[in-house]
Amino acid sequence: MLEYNSPSYLPSAEELPDSDETPVDNELQELIPGLLKAILLLLWAERMDWFFGIDMGIYYHPDKPPIVPDGFLSLGVERFYDEELRPSYVLWDENVVPILVLEVVSQNYRKEYTTKLDEYAALGVLYYVIYSSRRRRKPRLEVHKLVNGKYELQEGNPVWLSEIGLGIGCERGTYSGVTREWLYWYDEEGKRYPTPEEQIKQANKRAEKLAEKLRELGIDPDSVG
């Protein structure tokens, strides 16, 4: 856990700005982490000990501005406090550093991501994930793991994150009507977990097959159940 010298009074999340008021550069900075969160909401539907934030400020010191990744995952925290939900993620309230942060490289790239690499390492974030669809010669997905205070690039696609119990990787697929390369969660064998839309399609296919079998038996599917 990051250590810092703080004043006796620490503001709550409700008293801190919930945004840095910097607009995202493109839709992908919202859609990519949004898809990862949507899959988790189905995959971990019964778990209440995790939180995935999107474009949300992480406050690590009351006198400094927050760090705002495109997405981040914390384990061992409440998924939500009440119906108002979290306006921001405040480390002195949560007492848990995010285990993973995600940055989707924008077209305004300068030294932002190397700067954040140092900041996330200082916080103790275990995994720093960077994705850029604009790369041609370098891997579009980079997964860095914090080892002895420094980030080490992990090989593979997907990359297994043993401390989380999931893998993360990229491949072509369709989400929100757009077919392109997306980031997904994977199991330990490298099998991709389906998106909500894919799960609905799978359920519809199973229902159609069941209805067909019932008709073959001379049973009206509408009369069952």
PDB file of C-alpha atoms in Angstrom:
ATOM      1  CA  MET A   1       0.000   0.000   0.000  1.00  0.00           C
ATOM      2  CA  LEU A   2       1.275   3.443  -0.887  1.00  0.00           C
ATOM      3  CA  GLU A   3       2.439   5.414   2.121  1.00  0.00           C
ATOM      4  CA  TYR A   4       2.040   9.178   2.259  1.00  0.00           C
ATOM      5  CA  ASN A   5       2.050  11.986   4.790  1.00  0.00           C
ATOM      6  CA  SER A   6      -1.464  13.329   4.994  1.00  0.00           C
ATOM      7  CA  PRO A   7      -3.260  15.995   7.024  1.00  0.00           C
ATOM      8  CA  SER A   8      -5.506  15.016   9.902  1.00  0.00           C
ATOM      9  CA  TYR A   9      -8.606  15.680   7.800  1.00  0.00           C
ATOM     10  CA  LEU A  10      -9.109  13.507   4.734  1.00  0.00           C
ATOM     11  CA  PRO A  11     -11.913  14.466   2.313  1.00  0.00           C
ATOM     12  CA  SER A  12     -14.393  11.802   1.276  1.00  0.00           C
ATOM     13  CA  ALA A  13     -15.230  10.811  -2.290  1.00  0.00           C
ATOM     14  CA  GLU A  14     -18.329  13.011  -2.160  1.00  0.00           C
ATOM     15  CA  GLU A  15     -16.182  16.076  -1.384  1.00  0.00           C
ATOM     16  CA  LEU A  16     -13.676  15.508  -4.194  1.00  0.00           C
ATOM     17  CA  PRO A  17     -14.144  16.277  -7.923  1.00  0.00           C
ATOM     18  CA  ASP A  18     -15.363  13.143  -9.709  1.00  0.00           C
ATOM     19  CA  SER A  19     -13.693  14.015 -13.024  1.00  0.00           C
ATOM     20  CA  ASP A  20     -10.679  15.855 -14.368  1.00  0.00           C
ATOM     21  CA  GLU A  21     -13.067  17.308 -16.987  1.00  0.00           C
ATOM     22  CA  THR A  22     -10.777  16.064 -19.759  1.00  0.00           C
ATOM     23  CA  PRO A  23     -12.840  14.496 -22.560  1.00  0.00           C
ATOM     24  CA  VAL A  24     -11.723  11.188 -24.048  1.00  0.00           C
ATOM     25  CA  ASP A  25     -10.032  11.426 -27.445  1.00  0.00           C
ATOM     26  CA  ASN A  26     -12.130   8.718 -29.081  1.00  0.00           C
ATOM     27  CA  GLU A  27     -14.908   6.243 -28.384  1.00  0.00           C
ATOM     28  CA  LEU A  28     -12.515   3.338 -27.946  1.00  0.00           C
ATOM     29  CA  GLN A  29     -11.311   4.786 -24.647  1.00  0.00           C
ATOM     30  CA  GLU A  30     -14.827   4.180 -23.329  1.00  0.00           C
ATOM     31  CA  LEU A  31     -15.921   1.136 -25.350  1.00  0.00           C
ATOM     32  CA  ILE A  32     -12.871  -1.068 -24.715  1.00  0.00           C
ATOM     33  CA  PRO A  33     -12.960  -0.866 -20.893  1.00  0.00           C
ATOM     34  CA  GLY A  34     -16.773  -0.910 -21.106  1.00  0.00           C
ATOM     35  CA  LEU A  35     -16.687  -4.310 -22.797  1.00  0.00           C
ATOM     36  CA  LEU A  36     -14.286  -5.708 -20.198  1.00  0.00           C
ATOM     37  CA  LYS A  37     -16.598  -4.518 -17.425  1.00  0.00           C
ATOM     38  CA  ALA A  38     -19.695  -5.909 -19.150  1.00  0.00           C
ATOM     39  CA  ILE A  39     -18.092  -9.368 -19.363  1.00  0.00           C
ATOM     40  CA  LEU A  40     -17.078  -9.217 -15.696  1.00  0.00           C
ATOM     41  CA  LEU A  41     -20.622  -8.302 -14.651  1.00  0.00           C
ATOM     42  CA  LEU A  42     -21.768 -11.629 -16.090  1.00  0.00           C
ATOM     43  CA  LEU A  43     -18.712 -13.678 -15.200  1.00  0.00           C
ATOM     44  CA  TRP A  44     -18.591 -12.480 -11.590  1.00  0.00           C
ATOM     45  CA  ALA A  45     -22.306 -11.834 -11.148  1.00  0.00           C
ATOM     46  CA  GLU A  46     -22.369 -13.569  -7.765  1.00  0.00           C
ATOM     47  CA  ARG A  47     -19.251 -11.833  -6.453  1.00  0.00           C
ATOM     48  CA  MET A  48     -19.533  -8.550  -4.576  1.00  0.00           C
ATOM     49  CA  ASP A  49     -15.821  -8.119  -3.783  1.00  0.00           C
ATOM     50  CA  TRP A  50     -14.618  -6.327  -6.901  1.00  0.00           C
ATOM     51  CA  PHE A  51     -14.925  -2.994  -8.668  1.00  0.00           C
ATOM     52  CA  PHE A  52     -14.142  -1.945 -12.238  1.00  0.00           C
ATOM     53  CA  GLY A  53     -13.906   1.799 -12.800  1.00  0.00           C
ATOM     54  CA  ILE A  54     -14.021   3.538 -16.184  1.00  0.00           C
ATOM     55  CA  ASP A  55     -12.531   7.016 -16.686  1.00  0.00           C
ATOM     56  CA  MET A  56     -12.712   7.485 -12.902  1.00  0.00           C
ATOM     57  CA  GLY A  57     -10.248   9.426 -10.779  1.00  0.00           C
ATOM     58  CA  ILE A  58      -8.041   7.473  -8.369  1.00  0.00           C
ATOM     59  CA  TYR A  59      -7.186   9.760  -5.445  1.00  0.00           C
ATOM     60  CA  TYR A  60      -3.940   8.776  -3.738  1.00  0.00           C
ATOM     61  CA  HIS A  61      -3.191  12.040  -1.845  1.00  0.00           C
ATOM     62  CA  PRO A  62      -5.652  14.702  -0.608  1.00  0.00           C
ATOM     63  CA  ASP A  63      -3.483  17.563  -1.897  1.00  0.00           C
ATOM     64  CA  LYS A  64      -2.754  16.147  -5.353  1.00  0.00           C
ATOM     65  CA  PRO A  65      -4.949  15.654  -8.430  1.00  0.00           C
ATOM     66  CA  PRO A  66      -6.141  12.121  -9.118  1.00  0.00           C
ATOM     67  CA  ILE A  67      -4.741   9.725 -11.681  1.00  0.00           C
ATOM     68  CA  VAL A  68      -7.451   8.920 -14.239  1.00  0.00           C
ATOM     69  CA  PRO A  69      -6.888   5.674 -16.169  1.00  0.00           C
ATOM     70  CA  ASP A  70      -9.266   4.569 -18.905  1.00  0.00           C
ATOM     71  CA  GLY A  71     -10.146   1.571 -16.754  1.00  0.00           C
ATOM     72  CA  PHE A  72      -9.038  -0.155 -13.552  1.00  0.00           C
ATOM     73  CA  LEU A  73      -9.876  -3.245 -11.525  1.00  0.00           C
ATOM     74  CA  SER A  74      -9.777  -3.576  -7.737  1.00  0.00           C
ATOM     75  CA  LEU A  75     -10.288  -6.815  -5.809  1.00  0.00           C
ATOM     76  CA  GLY A  76     -11.326  -7.139  -2.187  1.00  0.00           C
ATOM     77  CA  VAL A  77     -13.550  -4.040  -2.176  1.00  0.00           C
ATOM     78  CA  GLU A  78     -17.300  -3.561  -2.198  1.00  0.00           C
ATOM     79  CA  ARG A  79     -18.746  -3.502  -5.690  1.00  0.00           C
ATOM     80  CA  PHE A  80     -20.935  -0.604  -4.624  1.00  0.00           C
ATOM     81  CA  TYR A  81     -21.744   1.207  -1.389  1.00  0.00           C
ATOM     82  CA  ASP A  82     -25.288   2.384  -2.026  1.00  0.00           C
ATOM     83  CA  GLU A  83     -27.568   3.424  -4.879  1.00  0.00           C
ATOM     84  CA  GLU A  84     -25.535   6.605  -5.470  1.00  0.00           C
ATOM     85  CA  LEU A  85     -22.470   4.504  -6.410  1.00  0.00           C
ATOM     86  CA  ARG A  86     -18.884   5.789  -6.308  1.00  0.00           C
ATOM     87  CA  PRO A  87     -18.147   9.276  -7.652  1.00  0.00           C
ATOM     88  CA  SER A  88     -14.404   8.466  -7.537  1.00  0.00           C
ATOM     89  CA  TYR A  89     -11.968   5.948  -6.079  1.00  0.00           C
ATOM     90  CA  VAL A  90     -10.297   7.249  -2.906  1.00  0.00           C
ATOM     91  CA  LEU A  91      -7.421   5.130  -1.617  1.00  0.00           C
ATOM     92  CA  TRP A  92      -7.684   6.273   2.012  1.00  0.00           C
ATOM     93  CA  ASP A  93     -11.336   5.179   2.005  1.00  0.00           C
ATOM     94  CA  GLU A  94     -10.936   1.971   0.007  1.00  0.00           C
ATOM     95  CA  ASN A  95      -7.588   0.882   1.544  1.00  0.00           C
ATOM     96  CA  VAL A  96      -7.015  -1.218  -1.598  1.00  0.00           C
ATOM     97  CA  VAL A  97      -4.775  -0.250  -4.515  1.00  0.00           C
ATOM     98  CA  PRO A  98      -6.189  -1.306  -7.920  1.00  0.00           C
ATOM     99  CA  ILE A  99      -4.614  -4.553  -9.076  1.00  0.00           C
ATOM    100  CA  LEU A 100      -4.869  -3.616 -12.766  1.00  0.00           C
ATOM    101  CA  VAL A 101      -5.072  -0.387 -14.734  1.00  0.00           C
ATOM    102  CA  LEU A 102      -5.825  -0.026 -18.444  1.00  0.00           C
ATOM    103  CA  GLU A 103      -4.791   2.751 -20.781  1.00  0.00           C
ATOM    104  CA  VAL A 104      -6.075   2.917 -24.363  1.00  0.00           C
ATOM    105  CA  VAL A 105      -3.508   4.937 -26.309  1.00  0.00           C
ATOM    106  CA  SER A 106      -4.993   8.128 -27.749  1.00  0.00           C
ATOM    107  CA  GLN A 107      -4.022   9.930 -30.924  1.00  0.00           C
ATOM    108  CA  ASN A 108      -2.630  12.697 -28.715  1.00  0.00           C
ATOM    109  CA  TYR A 109       0.058  10.356 -27.395  1.00  0.00           C
ATOM    110  CA  ARG A 110       3.180  12.060 -26.090  1.00  0.00           C
ATOM    111  CA  LYS A 111       4.890  10.848 -22.906  1.00  0.00           C
ATOM    112  CA  GLU A 112       1.661  10.324 -21.003  1.00  0.00           C
ATOM    113  CA  TYR A 113       1.912   6.548 -20.758  1.00  0.00           C
ATOM    114  CA  THR A 114       5.536   6.366 -19.647  1.00  0.00           C
ATOM    115  CA  THR A 115       4.758   9.016 -17.023  1.00  0.00           C
ATOM    116  CA  LYS A 116       1.804   6.992 -15.790  1.00  0.00           C
ATOM    117  CA  LEU A 117       3.989   3.892 -15.716  1.00  0.00           C
ATOM    118  CA  ASP A 118       6.104   5.542 -13.018  1.00  0.00           C
ATOM    119  CA  GLU A 119       3.005   6.755 -11.157  1.00  0.00           C
ATOM    120  CA  TYR A 120       1.325   3.347 -11.155  1.00  0.00           C
ATOM    121  CA  ALA A 121       4.545   1.677 -10.030  1.00  0.00           C
ATOM    122  CA  ALA A 122       4.764   4.125  -7.109  1.00  0.00           C
ATOM    123  CA  LEU A 123       1.183   3.271  -6.142  1.00  0.00           C
ATOM    124  CA  GLY A 124       1.906  -0.446  -6.283  1.00  0.00           C
ATOM    125  CA  VAL A 125      -0.489  -1.347  -9.119  1.00  0.00           C
ATOM    126  CA  LEU A 126       0.404  -4.931 -10.043  1.00  0.00           C
ATOM    127  CA  TYR A 127      -0.607  -4.899 -13.726  1.00  0.00           C
ATOM    128  CA  TYR A 128      -0.359  -1.971 -16.145  1.00  0.00           C
ATOM    129  CA  VAL A 129      -2.093  -2.746 -19.458  1.00  0.00           C
ATOM    130  CA  ILE A 130      -1.629  -0.561 -22.538  1.00  0.00           C
ATOM    131  CA  TYR A 131      -3.544  -1.050 -25.780  1.00  0.00           C
ATOM    132  CA  SER A 132      -3.021   0.756 -29.087  1.00  0.00           C
ATOM    133  CA  SER A 133      -4.722  -0.257 -32.329  1.00  0.00           C
ATOM    134  CA  ARG A 134      -2.478   2.129 -34.292  1.00  0.00           C
ATOM    135  CA  ARG A 135       0.703   0.113 -33.861  1.00  0.00           C
ATOM    136  CA  ARG A 136       1.991  -1.820 -36.865  1.00  0.00           C
ATOM    137  CA  ARG A 137       5.449  -3.038 -35.857  1.00  0.00           C
ATOM    138  CA  LYS A 138       5.002  -3.398 -32.107  1.00  0.00           C
ATOM    139  CA  PRO A 139       2.432  -5.479 -30.189  1.00  0.00           C
ATOM    140  CA  ARG A 140      -0.828  -3.582 -29.867  1.00  0.00           C
ATOM    141  CA  LEU A 141      -1.338  -5.032 -26.391  1.00  0.00           C
ATOM    142  CA  GLU A 142       1.279  -4.629 -23.659  1.00  0.00           C
ATOM    143  CA  VAL A 143       0.827  -6.149 -20.221  1.00  0.00           C
ATOM    144  CA  HIS A 144       3.386  -4.964 -17.665  1.00  0.00           C
ATOM    145  CA  LYS A 145       3.723  -6.678 -14.277  1.00  0.00           C
ATOM    146  CA  LEU A 146       5.265  -4.987 -11.252  1.00  0.00           C
ATOM    147  CA  VAL A 147       8.274  -7.038 -10.096  1.00  0.00           C
ATOM    148  CA  ASN A 148      10.509  -5.682  -7.338  1.00  0.00           C
ATOM    149  CA  GLY A 149       9.220  -2.172  -7.871  1.00  0.00           C
ATOM    150  CA  LYS A 150       9.663  -2.147 -11.668  1.00  0.00           C
ATOM    151  CA  TYR A 151       7.356  -3.125 -14.514  1.00  0.00           C
ATOM    152  CA  GLU A 152       8.306  -6.094 -16.666  1.00  0.00           C
ATOM    153  CA  LEU A 153       6.627  -6.682 -20.031  1.00  0.00           C
ATOM    154  CA  GLN A 154       4.790 -10.020 -20.140  1.00  0.00           C
ATOM    155  CA  GLU A 155       4.756 -12.109 -23.297  1.00  0.00           C
ATOM    156  CA  GLY A 156       1.808 -13.725 -25.012  1.00  0.00           C
ATOM    157  CA  ASN A 157      -1.724 -13.020 -26.142  1.00  0.00           C
ATOM    158  CA  PRO A 158      -3.657 -13.606 -24.012  1.00  0.00           C
ATOM    159  CA  VAL A 159      -1.564 -13.036 -20.888  1.00  0.00           C
ATOM    160  CA  TRP A 160      -2.581 -15.031 -17.819  1.00  0.00           C
ATOM    161  CA  LEU A 161      -2.993 -12.893 -14.680  1.00  0.00           C
ATOM    162  CA  SER A 162      -2.760 -15.486 -11.920  1.00  0.00           C
ATOM    163  CA  GLU A 163      -3.473 -13.054  -9.070  1.00  0.00           C
ATOM    164  CA  ILE A 164      -6.762 -12.121 -10.732  1.00  0.00           C
ATOM    165  CA  GLY A 165      -7.688 -15.558 -12.031  1.00  0.00           C
ATOM    166  CA  LEU A 166      -8.226 -14.275 -15.558  1.00  0.00           C
ATOM    167  CA  GLY A 167      -6.282 -13.762 -18.732  1.00  0.00           C
ATOM    168  CA  ILE A 168      -6.447 -10.641 -20.870  1.00  0.00           C
ATOM    169  CA  GLY A 169      -5.871 -10.491 -24.609  1.00  0.00           C
ATOM    170  CA  CYS A 170      -7.096  -9.088 -27.892  1.00  0.00           C
ATOM    171  CA  GLU A 171      -8.743 -10.530 -30.992  1.00  0.00           C
ATOM    172  CA  ARG A 172     -11.266  -9.541 -33.628  1.00  0.00           C
ATOM    173  CA  GLY A 173     -14.907  -9.597 -32.686  1.00  0.00           C
ATOM    174  CA  THR A 174     -18.098  -7.569 -32.703  1.00  0.00           C
ATOM    175  CA  TYR A 175     -19.269  -5.267 -29.939  1.00  0.00           C
ATOM    176  CA  SER A 176     -21.865  -2.479 -30.098  1.00  0.00           C
ATOM    177  CA  GLY A 177     -22.282  -3.258 -33.792  1.00  0.00           C
ATOM    178  CA  VAL A 178     -18.601  -2.636 -34.540  1.00  0.00           C
ATOM    179  CA  THR A 179     -16.375  -5.429 -35.876  1.00  0.00           C
ATOM    180  CA  ARG A 180     -12.729  -4.817 -35.045  1.00  0.00           C
ATOM    181  CA  GLU A 181     -10.095  -5.908 -32.544  1.00  0.00           C
ATOM    182  CA  TRP A 182     -11.277  -5.766 -28.922  1.00  0.00           C
ATOM    183  CA  LEU A 183      -9.870  -6.664 -25.517  1.00  0.00           C
ATOM    184  CA  TYR A 184     -11.391  -9.690 -23.792  1.00  0.00           C
ATOM    185  CA  TRP A 185     -11.022 -11.817 -20.660  1.00  0.00           C
ATOM    186  CA  TYR A 186      -9.824 -15.438 -21.024  1.00  0.00           C
ATOM    187  CA  ASP A 187      -9.632 -18.565 -18.892  1.00  0.00           C
ATOM    188  CA  GLU A 188      -6.370 -20.282 -17.970  1.00  0.00           C
ATOM    189  CA  GLU A 189      -6.480 -22.447 -21.117  1.00  0.00           C
ATOM    190  CA  GLY A 190      -6.734 -19.341 -23.301  1.00  0.00           C
ATOM    191  CA  LYS A 191     -10.435 -19.714 -24.085  1.00  0.00           C
ATOM    192  CA  ARG A 192     -12.196 -16.391 -24.460  1.00  0.00           C
ATOM    193  CA  TYR A 193     -15.152 -15.590 -22.227  1.00  0.00           C
ATOM    194  CA  PRO A 194     -18.224 -14.558 -24.241  1.00  0.00           C
ATOM    195  CA  THR A 195     -19.651 -11.049 -24.353  1.00  0.00           C
ATOM    196  CA  PRO A 196     -23.211 -10.349 -23.140  1.00  0.00           C
ATOM    197  CA  GLU A 197     -24.451 -10.282 -26.755  1.00  0.00           C
ATOM    198  CA  GLU A 198     -22.812 -13.619 -27.473  1.00  0.00           C
ATOM    199  CA  GLN A 199     -24.375 -15.152 -24.370  1.00  0.00           C
ATOM    200  CA  ILE A 200     -27.828 -13.983 -25.499  1.00  0.00           C
ATOM    201  CA  LYS A 201     -27.281 -15.499 -28.954  1.00  0.00           C
ATOM    202  CA  GLN A 202     -26.119 -18.769 -27.399  1.00  0.00           C
ATOM    203  CA  ALA A 203     -29.191 -18.863 -25.151  1.00  0.00           C
ATOM    204  CA  ASN A 204     -31.479 -18.181 -28.124  1.00  0.00           C
ATOM    205  CA  LYS A 205     -29.867 -21.006 -30.119  1.00  0.00           C
ATOM    206  CA  ARG A 206     -30.343 -23.419 -27.221  1.00  0.00           C
ATOM    207  CA  ALA A 207     -33.980 -22.377 -26.951  1.00  0.00           C
ATOM    208  CA  GLU A 208     -34.498 -22.890 -30.709  1.00  0.00           C
ATOM    209  CA  LYS A 209     -32.943 -26.368 -30.578  1.00  0.00           C
ATOM    210  CA  LEU A 210     -35.140 -27.323 -27.627  1.00  0.00           C
ATOM    211  CA  ALA A 211     -38.245 -26.051 -29.428  1.00  0.00           C
ATOM    212  CA  GLU A 212     -37.302 -28.070 -32.525  1.00  0.00           C
ATOM    213  CA  LYS A 213     -36.900 -31.259 -30.501  1.00  0.00           C
ATOM    214  CA  LEU A 214     -40.274 -30.699 -28.843  1.00  0.00           C
ATOM    215  CA  ARG A 215     -41.938 -30.297 -32.245  1.00  0.00           C
ATOM    216  CA  GLU A 216     -40.331 -33.555 -33.415  1.00  0.00           C
ATOM    217  CA  LEU A 217     -41.989 -35.222 -30.419  1.00  0.00           C
ATOM    218  CA  GLY A 218     -45.328 -33.679 -31.356  1.00  0.00           C
ATOM    219  CA  ILE A 219     -45.275 -31.220 -28.480  1.00  0.00           C
ATOM    220  CA  ASP A 220     -46.160 -27.572 -28.951  1.00  0.00           C
ATOM    221  CA  PRO A 221     -43.241 -25.555 -27.477  1.00  0.00           C
ATOM    222  CA  ASP A 222     -45.634 -22.746 -26.489  1.00  0.00           C
ATOM    223  CA  SER A 223     -47.557 -25.165 -24.253  1.00  0.00           C
ATOM    224  CA  VAL A 224     -44.471 -26.103 -22.251  1.00  0.00           C
ATOM    225  CA  GLY A 225     -43.627 -24.200 -19.092  1.00  0.00           C
TER     226      GLY A 225
END
